[in-house]
């Protein structure tokens, strides 16, 4: 059983269903309290990258995540959701230029495609860019991509169900209690399973605490005033000139194409949370549109089409949490930031662990046991 049909849960369900179809003897039920893909995954910037991930093992995990989507796309209608367009980053202040050069050096040492370019080449690669100032430093990351998460999750869920998985949504899929290898849903049904994979994004700690109260799954606070896990996502359009094709980062803006001729925007300094009043969100949305106009051409007639505060399921130590929940033998947890980059690769590793019982060495740094007290660790039979 898989709880949560965001990008992580939908990927895990598809990988498990595929393992089941190949004879691993698994029957998969995917539960979601809503329709699939309506929570964080829907609004994510969805940039597939390992551009600034540390330490090295976490960089490698994300890099493997990028490759996993490239592998998966041809067999999963990738034309509908996979956009391997590369990424142009611009840095203006001296400190930013120095940091960008150092990062490109480190990434190339690690075998990751990255190179410094001059502003003229940046404009050749992304003709929609407003001409950058002469002192601008730029870098090109040709292996990076983005995905459109709604069609992607749709394809993942269809792939899972085509291979025998069952999906339950709304009250039939809303897990209200989790204990002893059983999940109760809001419609009163009890679901028993040999394995329960909890992929409930930011709601994960509330569920896992029921199954094993002594095994915290600590996430950065997301529902309090001033919490840093939420981020503002803004969609603008139409673009009247040649539309941007690449991912673009400047010091004050992240921008990428979105479906329907829109652009999706974020800004690192947009300090909003789930309690920010709507006029303040609208003020930020207009500010991001202004920044986008200064970055690319063709937005003279654009307006803010949509905006949303969306929550990062950010583990307290910023590293993925993947593995068996100490103290609850049947519960396996998968919660992470960068979940869009990581989902295809993590889901393969998770399905292989569950199908074979063999522990993936690559996942050793990410086990939930790192947060558990000694009592819970002792109880976690298979962690
Ligand atoms: C602003 C922003 C930008 C981001 N940018 C990037 C990026 O560029 N690249 C990247 O890789 N990552 C990015 N991320 C992170 C990434 O989006 C997340 O890591 C990923 O979407 C998490 O997916 P998920 O499936 O774990 O969670 P979600 O998408 O939140 O899915 C969890 C699901 O669980 C369901 N659920 C919860 N509780 C229950 C319950 N009790 N019963 C049944 N179902 C339940 C929910 O309905 C939901 O469908 C970004 C995040 C944010 C907020």
Short mmCIF file of N, CA, C and O in Angstrom, two decimals, residues 205-298:
data_model
loop_
_atom_site.label_atom_id
_atom_site.label_comp_id
_atom_site.label_asym_id
_atom_site.label_seq_id
_atom_site.Cartn_x
_atom_site.Cartn_y
_atom_site.Cartn_z
N UNK A 205 4.87 13.27 8.94
CA UNK A 205 5.13 13.06 10.37
C UNK A 205 3.88 12.75 11.17
O UNK A 205 3.92 11.94 12.10
N UNK A 206 2.74 13.37 10.81
CA UNK A 206 1.49 13.12 11.53
C UNK A 206 1.05 11.68 11.40
O UNK A 206 0.50 11.09 12.33
N UNK A 207 1.31 11.07 10.24
CA UNK A 207 0.91 9.67 10.02
C UNK A 207 1.89 8.71 10.68
O UNK A 207 1.50 7.77 11.38
N UNK A 208 3.19 8.95 10.48
CA UNK A 208 4.18 7.99 11.02
C UNK A 208 4.19 8.02 12.54
O UNK A 208 4.47 6.99 13.17
N UNK A 209 3.84 9.16 13.15
CA UNK A 209 3.81 9.24 14.62
C UNK A 209 2.75 8.28 15.18
O UNK A 209 2.89 7.79 16.30
N UNK A 210 1.69 8.01 14.40
CA UNK A 210 0.68 7.07 14.88
C UNK A 210 1.22 5.64 14.88
O UNK A 210 0.91 4.85 15.74
N UNK A 211 2.05 5.35 13.88
CA UNK A 211 2.58 3.97 13.76
C UNK A 211 3.74 3.73 14.72
O UNK A 211 3.92 2.61 15.20
N UNK A 212 4.54 4.76 14.97
CA UNK A 212 5.71 4.58 15.84
C UNK A 212 6.01 5.92 16.53
O UNK A 212 6.85 6.70 16.06
N UNK A 213 5.35 6.17 17.67
CA UNK A 213 5.46 7.49 18.31
C UNK A 213 6.89 7.86 18.69
O UNK A 213 7.22 9.03 18.76
N UNK A 214 7.76 6.88 18.90
CA UNK A 214 9.14 7.19 19.34
C UNK A 214 10.08 7.44 18.17
O UNK A 214 11.27 7.62 18.38
N UNK A 215 9.55 7.42 16.94
CA UNK A 215 10.42 7.59 15.77
C UNK A 215 10.05 8.86 15.02
O UNK A 215 9.24 8.82 14.09
N UNK A 216 10.62 9.98 15.41
CA UNK A 216 10.24 11.23 14.74
C UNK A 216 10.70 11.25 13.29
O UNK A 216 11.75 10.70 12.95
N UNK A 217 9.90 11.88 12.45
CA UNK A 217 10.30 12.20 11.07
C UNK A 217 10.29 13.73 11.03
O UNK A 217 9.28 14.35 10.68
N UNK A 218 11.40 14.34 11.43
CA UNK A 218 11.35 15.80 11.63
C UNK A 218 11.44 16.58 10.33
O UNK A 218 12.40 16.45 9.57
N UNK A 219 10.43 17.41 10.07
CA UNK A 219 10.44 18.31 8.91
C UNK A 219 10.57 19.74 9.43
O UNK A 219 10.12 20.05 10.53
N UNK A 220 11.15 20.60 8.61
CA UNK A 220 11.18 22.03 8.91
C UNK A 220 9.74 22.50 9.06
O UNK A 220 8.87 22.12 8.27
N UNK A 221 9.49 23.33 10.09
CA UNK A 221 8.12 23.80 10.36
C UNK A 221 7.52 24.45 9.11
O UNK A 221 8.22 25.16 8.38
N UNK A 222 6.26 24.15 8.84
CA UNK A 222 5.66 24.69 7.62
C UNK A 222 4.34 25.41 7.85
O UNK A 222 3.89 26.16 6.99
N UNK A 223 3.73 25.22 9.04
CA UNK A 223 2.40 25.82 9.21
C UNK A 223 2.39 26.99 10.17
O UNK A 223 1.36 27.60 10.41
N UNK A 224 3.55 27.34 10.74
CA UNK A 224 3.60 28.42 11.72
C UNK A 224 3.88 29.76 11.02
O UNK A 224 4.37 29.79 9.88
N UNK A 225 3.60 30.86 11.72
CA UNK A 225 3.94 32.19 11.20
C UNK A 225 5.44 32.28 10.99
O UNK A 225 6.21 31.88 11.87
N UNK A 226 5.86 32.76 9.83
CA UNK A 226 7.29 32.93 9.58
C UNK A 226 8.01 31.66 9.18
O UNK A 226 9.24 31.66 9.00
N UNK A 227 7.28 30.54 9.02
CA UNK A 227 7.92 29.27 8.62
C UNK A 227 8.61 29.45 7.27
O UNK A 227 8.12 30.19 6.40
N UNK A 228 9.75 28.77 7.09
CA UNK A 228 10.52 28.97 5.85
C UNK A 228 10.24 27.89 4.80
O UNK A 228 10.69 28.01 3.66
N UNK A 229 9.50 26.83 5.15
CA UNK A 229 9.24 25.78 4.16
C UNK A 229 8.29 26.23 3.03
O UNK A 229 8.44 25.78 1.89
N UNK A 230 7.35 27.14 3.29
CA UNK A 230 6.50 27.57 2.18
C UNK A 230 7.23 28.50 1.21
O UNK A 230 8.15 29.22 1.60
N UNK A 231 6.82 28.45 -0.05
CA UNK A 231 7.40 29.33 -1.08
C UNK A 231 6.28 29.82 -1.99
O UNK A 231 5.25 29.16 -2.14
N UNK A 232 6.49 31.00 -2.58
CA UNK A 232 5.48 31.56 -3.47
C UNK A 232 5.79 31.17 -4.92
O UNK A 232 6.92 31.35 -5.39
N UNK A 233 4.78 30.66 -5.60
CA UNK A 233 4.89 30.30 -7.01
C UNK A 233 3.94 31.20 -7.79
O UNK A 233 2.78 31.35 -7.40
N UNK A 234 4.43 31.78 -8.89
CA UNK A 234 3.61 32.72 -9.66
C UNK A 234 3.63 32.28 -11.12
O UNK A 234 4.69 31.92 -11.65
N UNK A 235 2.46 32.30 -11.76
CA UNK A 235 2.39 32.00 -13.21
C UNK A 235 1.91 33.24 -13.94
O UNK A 235 0.91 33.85 -13.53
N UNK A 236 2.65 33.60 -15.00
CA UNK A 236 2.33 34.83 -15.75
C UNK A 236 2.25 34.52 -17.24
O UNK A 236 2.84 33.57 -17.74
N UNK A 237 1.54 35.38 -17.96
CA UNK A 237 1.46 35.25 -19.40
C UNK A 237 0.44 36.23 -19.95
O UNK A 237 -0.20 36.95 -19.16
N UNK A 238 0.25 36.37 -21.24
CA UNK A 238 0.95 35.60 -22.28
C UNK A 238 2.31 36.22 -22.59
O UNK A 238 2.57 37.37 -22.25
N UNK A 239 3.16 35.42 -23.26
CA UNK A 239 4.44 35.92 -23.75
C UNK A 239 4.23 36.23 -25.23
O UNK A 239 3.86 35.35 -25.99
N UNK A 240 4.46 37.49 -25.63
CA UNK A 240 4.11 37.86 -27.00
C UNK A 240 5.28 37.74 -27.98
O UNK A 240 5.08 37.55 -29.16
N UNK A 241 6.52 37.88 -27.49
CA UNK A 241 7.67 37.70 -28.40
C UNK A 241 8.11 36.23 -28.31
O UNK A 241 7.37 35.39 -27.82
N UNK A 242 9.33 35.94 -28.79
CA UNK A 242 9.84 34.58 -28.69
C UNK A 242 9.89 34.17 -27.21
O UNK A 242 10.53 34.84 -26.39
N UNK A 243 9.20 33.10 -26.86
CA UNK A 243 9.09 32.72 -25.45
C UNK A 243 10.38 32.06 -24.97
O UNK A 243 11.07 31.40 -25.75
N UNK A 244 10.73 32.23 -23.68
CA UNK A 244 11.90 31.54 -23.15
C UNK A 244 11.74 30.03 -23.29
O UNK A 244 10.64 29.50 -23.11
N UNK A 245 12.84 29.37 -23.63
CA UNK A 245 12.81 27.91 -23.75
C UNK A 245 13.52 27.23 -22.60
O UNK A 245 13.24 26.09 -22.27
N UNK A 246 14.49 27.94 -21.99
CA UNK A 246 15.35 27.34 -20.96
C UNK A 246 14.85 27.67 -19.56
O UNK A 246 14.07 28.60 -19.38
N UNK A 247 15.41 26.95 -18.58
CA UNK A 247 15.34 27.41 -17.19
C UNK A 247 16.30 28.58 -17.07
O UNK A 247 17.42 28.53 -17.62
N UNK A 248 15.89 29.62 -16.36
CA UNK A 248 16.75 30.80 -16.18
C UNK A 248 16.77 31.16 -14.69
O UNK A 248 15.70 31.22 -14.05
N UNK A 249 17.98 31.38 -14.16
CA UNK A 249 18.10 31.93 -12.80
C UNK A 249 18.90 33.22 -12.85
O UNK A 249 19.95 33.28 -13.50
N UNK A 250 18.39 34.24 -12.17
CA UNK A 250 19.18 35.44 -11.88
C UNK A 250 19.26 35.51 -10.36
O UNK A 250 18.59 34.71 -9.67
N UNK A 251 20.02 36.43 -9.79
CA UNK A 251 20.09 36.46 -8.32
C UNK A 251 18.73 36.67 -7.67
O UNK A 251 18.53 36.29 -6.53
N UNK A 252 17.76 37.28 -8.39
CA UNK A 252 16.49 37.62 -7.74
C UNK A 252 15.29 36.93 -8.36
O UNK A 252 14.14 37.25 -8.04
N UNK A 253 15.52 35.97 -9.26
CA UNK A 253 14.38 35.35 -9.94
C UNK A 253 14.73 33.97 -10.47
O UNK A 253 15.83 33.75 -10.99
N UNK A 254 13.77 33.05 -10.35
CA UNK A 254 13.86 31.76 -11.05
C UNK A 254 12.69 31.73 -12.02
O UNK A 254 11.56 32.08 -11.65
N UNK A 255 12.95 31.33 -13.26
CA UNK A 255 11.92 31.40 -14.31
C UNK A 255 12.03 30.17 -15.20
O UNK A 255 13.13 29.73 -15.53
N UNK A 256 10.89 29.66 -15.57
CA UNK A 256 10.90 28.59 -16.59
C UNK A 256 9.58 28.63 -17.36
O UNK A 256 8.58 29.17 -16.87
N UNK A 257 9.58 28.04 -18.56
CA UNK A 257 8.31 27.94 -19.28
C UNK A 257 7.35 27.02 -18.52
O UNK A 257 7.78 26.12 -17.81
N UNK A 258 6.06 27.29 -18.68
CA UNK A 258 5.05 26.39 -18.14
C UNK A 258 4.08 26.07 -19.27
O UNK A 258 4.17 26.67 -20.36
N UNK A 259 3.14 25.15 -19.04
CA UNK A 259 2.21 24.82 -20.12
C UNK A 259 1.26 26.00 -20.39
O UNK A 259 1.18 26.93 -19.58
N UNK A 260 0.59 25.98 -21.51
CA UNK A 260 -0.38 27.02 -21.85
C UNK A 260 0.25 28.35 -22.18
O UNK A 260 -0.39 29.40 -22.05
N UNK A 261 1.53 28.34 -22.57
CA UNK A 261 2.20 29.58 -22.93
C UNK A 261 2.53 30.46 -21.74
O UNK A 261 2.84 31.65 -21.90
N UNK A 262 2.47 29.94 -20.54
CA UNK A 262 2.77 30.73 -19.34
C UNK A 262 4.22 30.55 -18.92
O UNK A 262 4.91 29.62 -19.36
N UNK A 263 4.68 31.43 -18.04
CA UNK A 263 5.99 31.26 -17.38
C UNK A 263 5.72 31.04 -15.90
O UNK A 263 4.81 31.63 -15.33
N UNK A 264 6.54 30.20 -15.28
CA UNK A 264 6.45 30.01 -13.84
C UNK A 264 7.63 30.72 -13.18
O UNK A 264 8.77 30.59 -13.62
N UNK A 265 7.33 31.46 -12.11
CA UNK A 265 8.33 32.31 -11.46
C UNK A 265 8.43 32.01 -9.96
O UNK A 265 7.43 31.66 -9.33
N UNK A 266 9.62 32.22 -9.43
CA UNK A 266 9.85 32.20 -7.98
C UNK A 266 10.93 33.21 -7.66
O UNK A 266 11.73 33.55 -8.55
N UNK A 267 10.99 33.67 -6.42
CA UNK A 267 12.07 34.57 -6.02
C UNK A 267 12.57 34.15 -4.65
O UNK A 267 11.76 33.85 -3.77
N UNK A 268 13.90 34.14 -4.46
CA UNK A 268 14.44 33.64 -3.19
C UNK A 268 14.07 34.53 -2.00
O UNK A 268 14.01 34.05 -0.87
N UNK A 269 13.78 35.81 -2.25
CA UNK A 269 13.50 36.71 -1.12
C UNK A 269 12.01 36.92 -0.87
O UNK A 269 11.64 37.75 -0.04
N UNK A 270 11.14 36.20 -1.56
CA UNK A 270 9.69 36.34 -1.33
C UNK A 270 9.33 35.59 -0.05
O UNK A 270 9.02 34.41 -0.07
N UNK A 271 9.40 36.32 1.06
CA UNK A 271 9.19 35.67 2.37
C UNK A 271 7.69 35.60 2.65
O UNK A 271 7.09 36.56 3.15
N UNK A 272 7.11 34.49 2.32
CA UNK A 272 5.67 34.30 2.57
C UNK A 272 5.48 32.99 3.33
O UNK A 272 6.36 32.14 3.33
N UNK A 273 4.33 32.87 3.99
CA UNK A 273 3.99 31.60 4.64
C UNK A 273 2.50 31.36 4.44
O UNK A 273 1.84 32.12 3.72
N UNK A 274 1.98 30.32 5.08
CA UNK A 274 0.57 29.97 4.84
C UNK A 274 -0.39 30.99 5.46
O UNK A 274 -1.59 30.91 5.25
N UNK A 275 0.15 31.96 6.23
CA UNK A 275 -0.70 32.98 6.86
C UNK A 275 -0.57 34.35 6.20
O UNK A 275 -1.19 35.30 6.64
N UNK A 276 0.26 34.46 5.18
CA UNK A 276 0.47 35.77 4.53
C UNK A 276 -0.84 36.24 3.90
O UNK A 276 -1.47 35.51 3.14
N UNK A 277 -1.27 37.48 4.22
CA UNK A 277 -2.55 37.97 3.67
C UNK A 277 -2.49 38.09 2.15
O UNK A 277 -1.43 38.36 1.58
N UNK A 278 -3.65 37.91 1.53
CA UNK A 278 -3.70 37.88 0.07
C UNK A 278 -3.15 39.16 -0.59
O UNK A 278 -2.43 39.06 -1.59
N UNK A 279 -3.44 40.37 -0.07
CA UNK A 279 -2.87 41.55 -0.73
C UNK A 279 -1.34 41.51 -0.78
O UNK A 279 -0.73 41.96 -1.76
N UNK A 280 -0.72 40.96 0.24
CA UNK A 280 0.75 40.86 0.27
C UNK A 280 1.22 39.83 -0.77
O UNK A 280 2.22 40.04 -1.47
N UNK A 281 0.48 38.75 -0.91
CA UNK A 281 0.83 37.76 -1.94
C UNK A 281 0.71 38.38 -3.32
O UNK A 281 1.57 38.19 -4.19
N UNK A 282 -0.36 39.17 -3.52
CA UNK A 282 -0.54 39.81 -4.83
C UNK A 282 0.56 40.83 -5.10
O UNK A 282 1.03 40.98 -6.21
N UNK A 283 0.98 41.53 -4.04
CA UNK A 283 2.08 42.50 -4.21
C UNK A 283 3.35 41.76 -4.66
O UNK A 283 4.04 42.17 -5.59
N UNK A 284 3.62 40.61 -4.02
CA UNK A 284 4.80 39.83 -4.40
C UNK A 284 4.66 39.30 -5.84
O UNK A 284 5.61 39.30 -6.62
N UNK A 285 3.46 38.86 -6.19
CA UNK A 285 3.25 38.32 -7.54
C UNK A 285 3.55 39.39 -8.58
O UNK A 285 4.22 39.14 -9.59
N UNK A 286 3.09 40.64 -8.34
CA UNK A 286 3.36 41.74 -9.28
C UNK A 286 4.86 42.04 -9.32
O UNK A 286 5.41 42.32 -10.39
N UNK A 287 5.50 41.97 -8.17
CA UNK A 287 6.94 42.23 -8.11
C UNK A 287 7.69 41.18 -8.95
O UNK A 287 8.61 41.51 -9.71
N UNK A 288 7.27 39.93 -8.86
CA UNK A 288 7.95 38.89 -9.65
C UNK A 288 7.73 39.10 -11.15
O UNK A 288 8.65 38.87 -11.95
N UNK A 289 6.51 39.54 -11.52
CA UNK A 289 6.27 39.83 -12.94
C UNK A 289 7.19 40.96 -13.41
O UNK A 289 7.77 40.89 -14.50
N UNK A 290 7.38 41.99 -12.56
CA UNK A 290 8.30 43.09 -12.92
C UNK A 290 9.71 42.56 -13.14
O UNK A 290 10.39 42.90 -14.10
N UNK A 291 10.14 41.69 -12.23
CA UNK A 291 11.50 41.13 -12.37
C UNK A 291 11.60 40.29 -13.65
O UNK A 291 12.63 40.30 -14.33
N UNK A 292 10.53 39.57 -13.96
CA UNK A 292 10.56 38.74 -15.18
C UNK A 292 10.66 39.63 -16.42
O UNK A 292 11.38 39.30 -17.37
N UNK A 293 9.96 40.78 -16.40
CA UNK A 293 10.04 41.70 -17.55
C UNK A 293 11.45 42.22 -17.73
O UNK A 293 11.89 42.45 -18.85
N UNK A 294 12.16 42.43 -16.60
CA UNK A 294 13.53 42.92 -16.71
C UNK A 294 14.48 41.80 -17.18
O UNK A 294 15.59 42.06 -17.59
N UNK A 295 14.03 40.55 -17.10
CA UNK A 295 14.91 39.41 -17.41
C UNK A 295 14.71 38.91 -18.84
O UNK A 295 15.68 38.60 -19.54
N UNK A 296 13.44 38.83 -19.28
CA UNK A 296 13.17 38.32 -20.64
C UNK A 296 12.23 39.27 -21.38
O UNK A 296 11.51 40.06 -20.76
N UNK A 297 12.26 39.15 -22.71
CA UNK A 297 11.39 40.00 -23.53
C UNK A 297 9.98 39.40 -23.62
O UNK A 297 9.78 38.24 -23.28
N UNK A 298 9.07 40.19 -24.16
CA UNK A 298 7.78 39.64 -24.57
C UNK A 298 6.73 39.60 -23.49
O UNK A 298 5.69 38.96 -23.65
#
